[in-house]
Structures are given as structure tokens and as C-alpha cells.
JSON list of C-alpha atoms in Angstrom, two decimals:
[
{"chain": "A", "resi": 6, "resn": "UNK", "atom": "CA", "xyz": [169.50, 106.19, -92.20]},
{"chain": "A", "resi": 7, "resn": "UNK", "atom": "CA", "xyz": [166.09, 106.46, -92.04]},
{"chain": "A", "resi": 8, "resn": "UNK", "atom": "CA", "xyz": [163.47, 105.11, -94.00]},
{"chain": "A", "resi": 9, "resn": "UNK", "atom": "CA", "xyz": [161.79, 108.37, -95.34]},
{"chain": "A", "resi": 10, "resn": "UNK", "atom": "CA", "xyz": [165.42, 109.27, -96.87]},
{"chain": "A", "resi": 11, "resn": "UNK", "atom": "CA", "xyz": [166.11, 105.85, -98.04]},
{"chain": "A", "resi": 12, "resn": "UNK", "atom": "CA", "xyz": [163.30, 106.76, -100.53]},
{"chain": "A", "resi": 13, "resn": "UNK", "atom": "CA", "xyz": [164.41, 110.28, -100.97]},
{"chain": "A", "resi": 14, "resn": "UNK", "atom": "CA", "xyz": [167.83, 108.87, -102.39]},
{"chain": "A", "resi": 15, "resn": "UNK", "atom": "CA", "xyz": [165.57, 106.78, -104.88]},
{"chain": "A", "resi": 16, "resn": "UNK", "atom": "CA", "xyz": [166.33, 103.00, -104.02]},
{"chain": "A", "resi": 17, "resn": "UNK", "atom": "CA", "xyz": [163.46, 101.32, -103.21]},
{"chain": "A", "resi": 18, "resn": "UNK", "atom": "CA", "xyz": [163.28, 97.86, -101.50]},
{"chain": "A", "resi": 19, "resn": "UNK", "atom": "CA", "xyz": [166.28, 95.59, -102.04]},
{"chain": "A", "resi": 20, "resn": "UNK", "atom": "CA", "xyz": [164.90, 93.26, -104.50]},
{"chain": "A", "resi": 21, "resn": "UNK", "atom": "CA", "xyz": [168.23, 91.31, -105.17]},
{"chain": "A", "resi": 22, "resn": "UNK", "atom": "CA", "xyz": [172.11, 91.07, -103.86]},
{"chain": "A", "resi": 23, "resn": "UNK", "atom": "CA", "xyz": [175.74, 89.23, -105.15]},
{"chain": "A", "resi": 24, "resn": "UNK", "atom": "CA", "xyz": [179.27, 89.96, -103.98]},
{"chain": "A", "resi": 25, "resn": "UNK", "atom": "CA", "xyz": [182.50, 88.60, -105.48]},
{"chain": "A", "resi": 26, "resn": "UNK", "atom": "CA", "xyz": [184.65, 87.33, -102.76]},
{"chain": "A", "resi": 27, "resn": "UNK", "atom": "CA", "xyz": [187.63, 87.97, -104.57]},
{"chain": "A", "resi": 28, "resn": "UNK", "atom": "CA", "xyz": [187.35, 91.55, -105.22]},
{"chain": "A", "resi": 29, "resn": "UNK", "atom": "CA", "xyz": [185.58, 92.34, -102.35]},
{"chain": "A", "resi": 30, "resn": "UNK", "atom": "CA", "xyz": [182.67, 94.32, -104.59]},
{"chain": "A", "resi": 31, "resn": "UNK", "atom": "CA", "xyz": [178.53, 93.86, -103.22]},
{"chain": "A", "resi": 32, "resn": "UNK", "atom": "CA", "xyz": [175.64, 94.87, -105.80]},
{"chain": "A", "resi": 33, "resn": "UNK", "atom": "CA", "xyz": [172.89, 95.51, -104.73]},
{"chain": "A", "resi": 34, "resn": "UNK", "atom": "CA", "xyz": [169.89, 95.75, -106.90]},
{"chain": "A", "resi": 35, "resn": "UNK", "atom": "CA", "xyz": [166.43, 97.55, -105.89]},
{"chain": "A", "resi": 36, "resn": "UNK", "atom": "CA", "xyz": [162.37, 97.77, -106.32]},
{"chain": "A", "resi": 37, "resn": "UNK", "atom": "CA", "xyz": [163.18, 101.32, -108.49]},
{"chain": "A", "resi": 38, "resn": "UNK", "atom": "CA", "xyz": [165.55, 99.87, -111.07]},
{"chain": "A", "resi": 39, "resn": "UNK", "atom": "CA", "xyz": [168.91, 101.41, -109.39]},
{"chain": "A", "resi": 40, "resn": "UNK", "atom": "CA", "xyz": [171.91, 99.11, -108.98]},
{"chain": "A", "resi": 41, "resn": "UNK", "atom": "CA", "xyz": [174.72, 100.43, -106.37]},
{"chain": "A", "resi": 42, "resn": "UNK", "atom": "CA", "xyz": [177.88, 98.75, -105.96]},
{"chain": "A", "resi": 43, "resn": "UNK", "atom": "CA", "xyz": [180.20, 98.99, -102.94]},
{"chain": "A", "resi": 44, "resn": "UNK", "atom": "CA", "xyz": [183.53, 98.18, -102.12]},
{"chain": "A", "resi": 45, "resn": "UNK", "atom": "CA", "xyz": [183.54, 95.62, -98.65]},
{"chain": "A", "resi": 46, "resn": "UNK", "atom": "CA", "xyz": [184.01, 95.17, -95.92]},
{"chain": "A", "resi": 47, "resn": "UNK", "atom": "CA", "xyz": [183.97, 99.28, -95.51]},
{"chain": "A", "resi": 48, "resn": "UNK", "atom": "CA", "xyz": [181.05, 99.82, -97.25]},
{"chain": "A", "resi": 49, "resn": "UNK", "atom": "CA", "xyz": [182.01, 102.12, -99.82]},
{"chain": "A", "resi": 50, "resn": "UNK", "atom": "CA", "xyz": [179.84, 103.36, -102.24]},
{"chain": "A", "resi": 51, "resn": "UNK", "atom": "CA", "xyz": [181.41, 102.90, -105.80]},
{"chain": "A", "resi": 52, "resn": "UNK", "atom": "CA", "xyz": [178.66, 103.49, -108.34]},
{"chain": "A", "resi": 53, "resn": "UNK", "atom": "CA", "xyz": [175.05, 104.35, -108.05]},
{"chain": "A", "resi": 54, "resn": "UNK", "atom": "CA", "xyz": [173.12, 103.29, -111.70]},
{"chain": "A", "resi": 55, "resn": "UNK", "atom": "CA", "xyz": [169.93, 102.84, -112.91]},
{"chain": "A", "resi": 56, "resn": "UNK", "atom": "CA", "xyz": [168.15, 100.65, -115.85]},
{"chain": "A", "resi": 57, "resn": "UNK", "atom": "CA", "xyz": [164.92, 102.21, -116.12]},
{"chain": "A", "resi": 58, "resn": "UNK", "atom": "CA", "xyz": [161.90, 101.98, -113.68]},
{"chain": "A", "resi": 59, "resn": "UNK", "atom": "CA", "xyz": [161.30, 98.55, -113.28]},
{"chain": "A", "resi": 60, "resn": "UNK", "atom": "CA", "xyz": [162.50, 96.24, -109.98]},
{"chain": "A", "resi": 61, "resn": "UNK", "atom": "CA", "xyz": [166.59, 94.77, -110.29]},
{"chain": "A", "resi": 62, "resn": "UNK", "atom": "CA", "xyz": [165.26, 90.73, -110.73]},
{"chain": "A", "resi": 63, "resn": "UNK", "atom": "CA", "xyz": [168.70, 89.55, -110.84]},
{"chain": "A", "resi": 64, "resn": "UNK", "atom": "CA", "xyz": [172.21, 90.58, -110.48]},
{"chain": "A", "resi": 65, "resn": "UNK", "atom": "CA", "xyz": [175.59, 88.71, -111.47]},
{"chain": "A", "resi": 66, "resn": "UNK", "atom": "CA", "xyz": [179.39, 89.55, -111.05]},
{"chain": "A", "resi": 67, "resn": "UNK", "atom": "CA", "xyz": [182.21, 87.83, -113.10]},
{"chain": "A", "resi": 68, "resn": "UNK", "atom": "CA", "xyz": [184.38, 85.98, -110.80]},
{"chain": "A", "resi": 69, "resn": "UNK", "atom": "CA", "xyz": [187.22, 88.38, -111.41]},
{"chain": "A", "resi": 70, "resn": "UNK", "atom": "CA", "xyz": [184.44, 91.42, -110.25]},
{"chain": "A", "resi": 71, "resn": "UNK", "atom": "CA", "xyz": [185.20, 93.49, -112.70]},
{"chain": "A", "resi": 72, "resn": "UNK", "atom": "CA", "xyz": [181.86, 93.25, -114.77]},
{"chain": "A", "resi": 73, "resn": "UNK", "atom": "CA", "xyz": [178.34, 93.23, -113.09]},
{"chain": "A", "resi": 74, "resn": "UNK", "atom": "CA", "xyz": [175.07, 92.33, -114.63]},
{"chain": "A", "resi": 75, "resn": "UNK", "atom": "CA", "xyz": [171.67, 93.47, -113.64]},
{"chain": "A", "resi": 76, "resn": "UNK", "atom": "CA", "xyz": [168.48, 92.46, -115.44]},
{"chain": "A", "resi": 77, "resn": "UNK", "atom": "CA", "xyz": [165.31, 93.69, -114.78]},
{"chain": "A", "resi": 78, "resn": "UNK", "atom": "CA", "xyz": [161.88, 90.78, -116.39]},
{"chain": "A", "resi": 79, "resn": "UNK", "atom": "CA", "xyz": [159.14, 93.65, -116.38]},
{"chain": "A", "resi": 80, "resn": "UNK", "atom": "CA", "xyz": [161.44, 95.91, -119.28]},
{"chain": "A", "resi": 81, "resn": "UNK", "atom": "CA", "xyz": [163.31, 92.56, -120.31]},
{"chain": "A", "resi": 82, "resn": "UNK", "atom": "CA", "xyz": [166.51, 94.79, -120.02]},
{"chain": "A", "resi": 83, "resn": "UNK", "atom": "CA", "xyz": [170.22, 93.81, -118.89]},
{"chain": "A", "resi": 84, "resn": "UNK", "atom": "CA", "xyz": [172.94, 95.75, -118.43]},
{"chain": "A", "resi": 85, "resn": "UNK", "atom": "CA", "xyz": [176.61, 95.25, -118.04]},
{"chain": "A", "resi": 86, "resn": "UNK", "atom": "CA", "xyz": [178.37, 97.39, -116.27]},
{"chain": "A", "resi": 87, "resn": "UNK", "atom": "CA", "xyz": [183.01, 97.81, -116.18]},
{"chain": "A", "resi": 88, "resn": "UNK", "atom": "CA", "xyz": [182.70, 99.34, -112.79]},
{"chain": "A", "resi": 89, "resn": "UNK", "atom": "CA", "xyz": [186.72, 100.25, -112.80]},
{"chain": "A", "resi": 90, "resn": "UNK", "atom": "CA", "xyz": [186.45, 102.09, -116.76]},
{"chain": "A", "resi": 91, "resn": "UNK", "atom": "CA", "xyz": [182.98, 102.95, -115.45]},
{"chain": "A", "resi": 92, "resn": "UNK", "atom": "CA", "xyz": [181.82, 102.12, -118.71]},
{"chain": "A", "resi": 93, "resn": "UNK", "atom": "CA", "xyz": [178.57, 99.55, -120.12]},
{"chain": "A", "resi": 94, "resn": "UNK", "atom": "CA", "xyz": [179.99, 96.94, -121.74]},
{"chain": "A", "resi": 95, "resn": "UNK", "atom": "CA", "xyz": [176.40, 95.86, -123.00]},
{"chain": "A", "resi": 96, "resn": "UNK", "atom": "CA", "xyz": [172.51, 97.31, -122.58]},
{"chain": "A", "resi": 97, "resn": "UNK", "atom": "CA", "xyz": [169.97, 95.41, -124.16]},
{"chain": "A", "resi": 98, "resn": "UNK", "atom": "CA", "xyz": [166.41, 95.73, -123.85]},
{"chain": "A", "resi": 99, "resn": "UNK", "atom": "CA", "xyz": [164.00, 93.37, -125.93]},
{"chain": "A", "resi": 100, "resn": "UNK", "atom": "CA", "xyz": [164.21, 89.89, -124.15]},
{"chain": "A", "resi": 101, "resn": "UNK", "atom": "CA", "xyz": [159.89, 88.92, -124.66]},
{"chain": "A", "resi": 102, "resn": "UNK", "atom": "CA", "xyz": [159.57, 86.93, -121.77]},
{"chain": "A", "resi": 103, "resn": "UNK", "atom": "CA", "xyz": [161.46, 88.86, -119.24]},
{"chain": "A", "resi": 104, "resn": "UNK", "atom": "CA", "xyz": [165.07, 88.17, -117.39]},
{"chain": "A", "resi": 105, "resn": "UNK", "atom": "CA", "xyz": [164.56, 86.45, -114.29]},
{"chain": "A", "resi": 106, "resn": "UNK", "atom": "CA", "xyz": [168.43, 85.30, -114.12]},
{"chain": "A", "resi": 107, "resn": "UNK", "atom": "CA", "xyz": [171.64, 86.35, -115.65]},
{"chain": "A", "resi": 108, "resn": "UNK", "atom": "CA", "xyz": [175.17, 84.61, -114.81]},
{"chain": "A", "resi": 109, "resn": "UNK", "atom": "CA", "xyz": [178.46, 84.94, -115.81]},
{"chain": "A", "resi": 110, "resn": "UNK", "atom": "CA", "xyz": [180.77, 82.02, -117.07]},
{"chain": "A", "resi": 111, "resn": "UNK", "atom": "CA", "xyz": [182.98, 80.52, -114.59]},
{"chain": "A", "resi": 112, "resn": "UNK", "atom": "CA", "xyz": [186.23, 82.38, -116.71]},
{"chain": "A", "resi": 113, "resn": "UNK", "atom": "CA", "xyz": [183.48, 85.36, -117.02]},
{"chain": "A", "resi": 114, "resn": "UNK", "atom": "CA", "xyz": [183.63, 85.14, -121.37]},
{"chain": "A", "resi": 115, "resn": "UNK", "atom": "CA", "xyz": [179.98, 84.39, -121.62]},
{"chain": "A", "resi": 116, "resn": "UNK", "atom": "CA", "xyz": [176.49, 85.71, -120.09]},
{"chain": "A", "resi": 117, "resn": "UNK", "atom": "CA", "xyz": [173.43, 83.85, -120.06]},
{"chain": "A", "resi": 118, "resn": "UNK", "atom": "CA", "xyz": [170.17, 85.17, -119.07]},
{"chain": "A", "resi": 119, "resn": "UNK", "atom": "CA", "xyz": [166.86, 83.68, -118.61]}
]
């Protein structure tokens, strides 16, 4: 693709990336706010989301895969995102001094972010 429609399809520059070995899944987080997730080593496209305007700052994925995390520090937002019920498990927005890292416990029960 080229770069011109790389901005038509609303991305932005890649800002932040994770992938979960075990299920295979990449997120990708960008300079617009959208987080898209693929299936790998193909490639797939999965889900295309967004959490408002501001740059992806940080991205986590459970070590099952099944939930995925993006933050953004300018909105002080996170979102969790089921990718498989396509559901959000949680969307916050409030967090005063931004969220310049989220992670997942190692048995994925617990999210911290900073």
C-alpha cells in the first residue's frame, strides 16, 4: 500500500506493537487512536477499533490473547477489548496523569496501568 491510502484508511504512524505468541494475535496501535488486530503469520485483519483521537501509547495482550489493552496518556483512556465476543470488557477514561503503560497479569486476572 501506499502511503497516501495508509492515511485514507485512518491509521496514522504506528506508535506502539505486542503479539501473543500463543495465539498467534499482533496489535498494533497508531498516531490516530485506532488499534487493529491481526491474526499471524497470514496477516489477517481481525478488528479495526478506535479510542478517541489521541496516539495508542501502549498496548498489552493477556497471555492467553484473548483480551487486549490499549491506552492512550493524552485522553488518559484504556480500553479492553474480547476480540473473539468482540465485546469491551472495560473503557475508562479519567486517569490525571496519563497511561503510558498497561500490562496484564501473568494468569491475565489483573491490569495495571501507569
Amino acid at each position: 500500500r501506499t502511503r497516501k491510502n495508509r492515511r485514507r484508511e485512518g491509521t496514522g504512524r504506528l506508535t506502539k506493537a505486542a503479539y501473543s505468541v500463543k495465539s498467534r494475535i499482533a496489535c498494533f496501535g497508531f498516531s490516530s487512536g485506532v488499534f487493529s488486530i491481526y491474526l499471524m503469520p497470514g496477516v489477517e485483519a481481525l478488528h479495526k477499533l478506535s479510542i478517541g483521537g489521541d496516539p495508542i501509547d501502549s498496548i498489552a495482550i493477556t497471555a492467553s490473547g484473548d483480551w487486549i489493552c490499549a491506552g492512550a496518556a493524552d485522553s488518559g483512556q484504556i480500553a479492553v477489548w474480547e476480540w473473539q465476543s468482540e465485546t469491551y470488557v472495560l473503557k475508562q477514561q479519567g486517569h490525571h496523569a496519563g497511561v503510558n503503560a498497561v500490562a496484564f497479569s501473568p494468569a491475565g486476572g489483573a491490569l495495571g496501568a501507569q
